[in-house]
Coordinates of N, CA and C in Angstrom, one line a residue:
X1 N 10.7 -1.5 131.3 CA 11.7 -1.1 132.3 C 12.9 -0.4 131.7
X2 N 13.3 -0.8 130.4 CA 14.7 -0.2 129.9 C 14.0 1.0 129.1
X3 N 12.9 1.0 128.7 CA 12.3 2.3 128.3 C 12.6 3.9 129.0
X4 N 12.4 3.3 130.6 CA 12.4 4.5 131.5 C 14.0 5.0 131.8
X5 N 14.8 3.7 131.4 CA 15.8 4.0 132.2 C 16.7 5.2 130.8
X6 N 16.4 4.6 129.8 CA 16.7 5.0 128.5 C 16.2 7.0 128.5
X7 N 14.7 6.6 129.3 CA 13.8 8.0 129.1 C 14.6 8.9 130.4
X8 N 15.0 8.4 131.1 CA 15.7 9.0 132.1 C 17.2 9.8 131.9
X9 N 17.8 9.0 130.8 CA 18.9 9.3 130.1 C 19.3 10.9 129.5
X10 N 17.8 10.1 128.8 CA 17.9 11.4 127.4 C 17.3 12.4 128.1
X11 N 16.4 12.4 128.9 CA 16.0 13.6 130.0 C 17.4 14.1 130.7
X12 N 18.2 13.7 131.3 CA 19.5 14.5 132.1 C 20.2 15.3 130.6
X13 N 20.7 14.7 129.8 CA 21.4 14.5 128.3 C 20.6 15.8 128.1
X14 N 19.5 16.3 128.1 CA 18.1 17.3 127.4 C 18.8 18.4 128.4
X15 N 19.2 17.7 129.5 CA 18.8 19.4 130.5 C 20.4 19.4 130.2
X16 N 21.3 18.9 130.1 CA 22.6 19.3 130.1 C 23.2 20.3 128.9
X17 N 22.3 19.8 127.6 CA 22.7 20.5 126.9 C 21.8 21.7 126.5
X18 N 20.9 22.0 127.1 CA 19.8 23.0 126.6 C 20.2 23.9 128.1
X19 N 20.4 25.2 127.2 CA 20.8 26.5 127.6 C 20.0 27.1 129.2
X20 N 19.4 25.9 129.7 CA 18.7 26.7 131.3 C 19.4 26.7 132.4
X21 N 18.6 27.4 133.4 CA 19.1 27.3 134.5 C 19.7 25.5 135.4
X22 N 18.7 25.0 135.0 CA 18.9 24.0 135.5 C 20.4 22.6 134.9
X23 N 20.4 23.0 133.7 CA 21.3 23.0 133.2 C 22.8 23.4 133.3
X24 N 22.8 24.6 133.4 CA 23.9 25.3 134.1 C 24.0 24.6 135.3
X25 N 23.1 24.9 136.7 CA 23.3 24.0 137.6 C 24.0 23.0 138.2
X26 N 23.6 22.0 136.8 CA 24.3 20.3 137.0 C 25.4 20.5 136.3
X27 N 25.9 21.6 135.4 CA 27.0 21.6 134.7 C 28.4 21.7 135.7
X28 N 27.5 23.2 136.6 CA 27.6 23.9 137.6 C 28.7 23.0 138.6
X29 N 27.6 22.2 138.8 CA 28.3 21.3 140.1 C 29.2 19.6 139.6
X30 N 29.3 19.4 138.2 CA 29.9 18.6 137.6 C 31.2 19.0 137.7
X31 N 31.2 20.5 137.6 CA 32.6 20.8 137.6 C 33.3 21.0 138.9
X32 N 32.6 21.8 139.7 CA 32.9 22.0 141.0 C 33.6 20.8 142.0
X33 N 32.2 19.3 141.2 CA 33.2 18.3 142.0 C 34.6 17.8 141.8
X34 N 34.7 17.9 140.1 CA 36.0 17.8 139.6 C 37.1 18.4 139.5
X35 N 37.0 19.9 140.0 CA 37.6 20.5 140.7 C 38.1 20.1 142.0
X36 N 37.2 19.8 143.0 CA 37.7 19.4 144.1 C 38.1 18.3 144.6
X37 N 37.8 17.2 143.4 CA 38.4 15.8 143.3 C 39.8 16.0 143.1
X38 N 40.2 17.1 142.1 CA 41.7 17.6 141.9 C 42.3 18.3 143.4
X39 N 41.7 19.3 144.0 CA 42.7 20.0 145.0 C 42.7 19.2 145.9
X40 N 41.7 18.2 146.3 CA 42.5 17.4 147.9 C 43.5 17.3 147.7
X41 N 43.9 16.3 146.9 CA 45.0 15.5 146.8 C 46.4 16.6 147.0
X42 N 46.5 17.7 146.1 CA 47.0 18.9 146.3 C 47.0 19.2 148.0
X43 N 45.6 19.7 148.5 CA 46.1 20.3 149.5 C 46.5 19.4 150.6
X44 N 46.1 17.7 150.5 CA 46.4 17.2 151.4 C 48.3 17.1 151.8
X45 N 48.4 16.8 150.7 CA 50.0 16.9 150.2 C 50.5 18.1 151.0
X46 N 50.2 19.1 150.3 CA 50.8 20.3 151.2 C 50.6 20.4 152.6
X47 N 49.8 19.9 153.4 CA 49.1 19.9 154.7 C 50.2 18.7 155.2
X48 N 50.8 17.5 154.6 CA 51.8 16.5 154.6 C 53.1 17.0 154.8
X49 N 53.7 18.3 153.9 CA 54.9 18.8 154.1 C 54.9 19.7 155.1
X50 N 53.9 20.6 155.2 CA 53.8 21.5 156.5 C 54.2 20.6 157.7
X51 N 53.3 19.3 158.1 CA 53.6 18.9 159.2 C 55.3 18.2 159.1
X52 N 55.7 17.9 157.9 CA 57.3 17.3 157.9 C 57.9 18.2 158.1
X53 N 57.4 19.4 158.2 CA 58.7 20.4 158.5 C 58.5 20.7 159.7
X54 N 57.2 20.5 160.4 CA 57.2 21.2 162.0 C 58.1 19.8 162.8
X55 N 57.6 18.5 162.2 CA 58.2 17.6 163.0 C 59.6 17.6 162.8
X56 N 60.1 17.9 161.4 CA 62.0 18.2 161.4 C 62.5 19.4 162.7
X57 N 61.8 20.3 162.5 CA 62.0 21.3 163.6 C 62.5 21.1 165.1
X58 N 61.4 19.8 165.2 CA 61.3 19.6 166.6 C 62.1 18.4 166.9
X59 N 62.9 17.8 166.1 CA 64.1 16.9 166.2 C 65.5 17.4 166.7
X60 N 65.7 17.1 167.8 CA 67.4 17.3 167.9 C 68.3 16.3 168.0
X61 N 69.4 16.2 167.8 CA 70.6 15.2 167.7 C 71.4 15.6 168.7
X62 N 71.9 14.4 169.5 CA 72.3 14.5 170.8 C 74.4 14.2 170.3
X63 N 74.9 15.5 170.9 CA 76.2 15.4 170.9 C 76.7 14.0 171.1
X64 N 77.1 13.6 171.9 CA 77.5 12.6 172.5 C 77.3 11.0 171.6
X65 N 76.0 10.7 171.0 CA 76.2 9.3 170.0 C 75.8 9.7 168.6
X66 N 74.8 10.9 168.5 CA 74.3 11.2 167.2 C 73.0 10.5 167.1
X67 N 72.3 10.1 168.4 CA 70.8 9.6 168.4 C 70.0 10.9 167.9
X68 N 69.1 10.5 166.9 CA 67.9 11.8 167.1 C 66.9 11.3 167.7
X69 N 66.4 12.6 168.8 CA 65.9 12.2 169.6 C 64.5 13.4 169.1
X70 N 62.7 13.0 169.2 CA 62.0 13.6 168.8 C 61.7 14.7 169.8
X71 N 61.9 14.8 171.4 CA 61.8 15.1 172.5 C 62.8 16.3 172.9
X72 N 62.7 17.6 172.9 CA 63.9 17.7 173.9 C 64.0 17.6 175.4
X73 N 64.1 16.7 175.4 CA 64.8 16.2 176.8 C 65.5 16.7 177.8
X74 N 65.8 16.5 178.8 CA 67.4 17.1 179.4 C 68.5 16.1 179.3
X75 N 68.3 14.5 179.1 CA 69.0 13.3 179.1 C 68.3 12.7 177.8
X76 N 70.2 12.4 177.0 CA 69.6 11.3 176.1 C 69.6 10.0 176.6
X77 N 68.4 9.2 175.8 CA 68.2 8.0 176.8 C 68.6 7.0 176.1
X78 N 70.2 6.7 175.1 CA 71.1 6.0 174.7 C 72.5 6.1 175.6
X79 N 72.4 7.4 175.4 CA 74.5 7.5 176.0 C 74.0 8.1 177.2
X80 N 72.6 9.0 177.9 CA 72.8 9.6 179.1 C 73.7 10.9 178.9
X81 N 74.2 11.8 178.1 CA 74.8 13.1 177.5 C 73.1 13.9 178.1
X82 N 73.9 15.2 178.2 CA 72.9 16.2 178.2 C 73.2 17.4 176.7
X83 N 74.2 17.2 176.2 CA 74.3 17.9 175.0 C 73.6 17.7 173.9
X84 N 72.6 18.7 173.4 CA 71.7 18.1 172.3 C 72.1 19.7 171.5
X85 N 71.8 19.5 170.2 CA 72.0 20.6 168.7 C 70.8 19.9 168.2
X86 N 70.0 21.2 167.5 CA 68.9 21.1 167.0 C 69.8 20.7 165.2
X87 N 68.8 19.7 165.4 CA 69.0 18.7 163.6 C 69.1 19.7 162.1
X88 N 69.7 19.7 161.6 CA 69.7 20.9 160.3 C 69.6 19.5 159.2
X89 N 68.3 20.1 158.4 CA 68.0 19.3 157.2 C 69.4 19.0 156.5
X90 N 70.1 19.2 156.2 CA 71.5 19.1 155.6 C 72.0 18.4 157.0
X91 N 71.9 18.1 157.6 CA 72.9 17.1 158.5 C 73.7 16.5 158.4
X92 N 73.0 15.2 157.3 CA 73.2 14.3 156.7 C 75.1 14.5 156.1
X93 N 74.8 15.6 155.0 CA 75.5 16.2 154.2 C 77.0 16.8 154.9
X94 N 76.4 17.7 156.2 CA 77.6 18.4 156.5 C 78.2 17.1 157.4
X95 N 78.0 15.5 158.0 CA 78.7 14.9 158.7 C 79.3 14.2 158.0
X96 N 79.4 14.3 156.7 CA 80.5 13.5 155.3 C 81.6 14.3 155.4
X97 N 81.3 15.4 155.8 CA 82.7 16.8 155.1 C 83.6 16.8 156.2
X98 N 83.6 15.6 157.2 CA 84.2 16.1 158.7 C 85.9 15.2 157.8
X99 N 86.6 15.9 158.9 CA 88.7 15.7 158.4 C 88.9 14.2 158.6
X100 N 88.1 13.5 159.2 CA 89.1 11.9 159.6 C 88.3 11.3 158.2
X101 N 89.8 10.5 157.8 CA 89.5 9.7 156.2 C 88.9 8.7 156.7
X102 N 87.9 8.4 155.2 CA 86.9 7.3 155.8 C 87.6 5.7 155.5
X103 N 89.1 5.8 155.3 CA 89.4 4.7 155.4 C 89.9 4.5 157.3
X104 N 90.0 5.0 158.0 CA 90.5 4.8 159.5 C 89.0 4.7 159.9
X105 N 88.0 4.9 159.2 CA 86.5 4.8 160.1 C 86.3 3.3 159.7
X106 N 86.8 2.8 158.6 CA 86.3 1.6 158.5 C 86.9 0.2 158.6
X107 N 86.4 -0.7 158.5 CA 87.1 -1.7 159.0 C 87.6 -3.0 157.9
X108 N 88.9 -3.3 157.7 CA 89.3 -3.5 156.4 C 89.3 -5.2 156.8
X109 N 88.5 -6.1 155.8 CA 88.3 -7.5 156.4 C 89.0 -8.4 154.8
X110 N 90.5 -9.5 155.7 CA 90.8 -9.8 154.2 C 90.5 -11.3 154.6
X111 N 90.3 -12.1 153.6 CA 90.1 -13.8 153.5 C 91.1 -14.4 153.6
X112 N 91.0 -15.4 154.7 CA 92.2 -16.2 154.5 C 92.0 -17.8 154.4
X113 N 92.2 -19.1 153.7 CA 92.5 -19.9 153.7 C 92.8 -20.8 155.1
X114 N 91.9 -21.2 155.5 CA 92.8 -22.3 156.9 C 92.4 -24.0 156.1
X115 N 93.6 -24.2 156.5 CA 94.1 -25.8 155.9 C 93.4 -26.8 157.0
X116 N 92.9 -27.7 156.9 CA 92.1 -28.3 158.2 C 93.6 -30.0 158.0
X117 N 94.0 -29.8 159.2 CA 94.9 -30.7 159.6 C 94.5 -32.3 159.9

């Protein structure tokens, strides 16, 4: 039994490296798989950012609380506002740059000692 498996071996091994058609063939499609073991992963990926960008698209931010909402709607369904602005990838970034200092946005908490009587 390990004879054949052995004789099976060296028969693939024979055709892989001797110059025929059949050879070429299996070389043929050794590579082709490993080619395309490489691009899924690739195209899936890109097929992953295409759809992050149609779904960024389709996100708007509602004036009124700053909910993003995936829908445009006519009512946002937090505050009830009808004013929505479509979301800009930089969002994030440009609502840092706004004039009120971020010390009046926040809330300043100090420790105090209570003496138990």
């Amino acid at each position: 039994m390990q004879r054949s498996n052995a004789f099976l071996w060296i028969a693939l091994a024979f055709l892989l490296l001797l110059p025929t058609a059949a050879g070429r063939v299996l070389l043929d499609l050794v590579g082709g798989l490993m080619v395309l073991s490489l691009a899924i992963p690739v195209l899936l990926g890109g097929i992953g950012w295409v759809g992050w960008k149609i779904l960024q698209s389709n996100i708007v931010t509602c004036q009124g609380c700053g909910n993003r909402i995936f829908s445009k709607s006519v009512q946002c369904p937090i505050c009830g506002s009808s004013s929505f602005r479509d979301a800009d990838v930089n969002d994030a970034n440009s609502s840092g740059s706004s004039s009120i200092p971020a010390s009046s946005a926040t809330i300043d908490i100090t420790a105090e000692d209570v003496e138990s009587e």
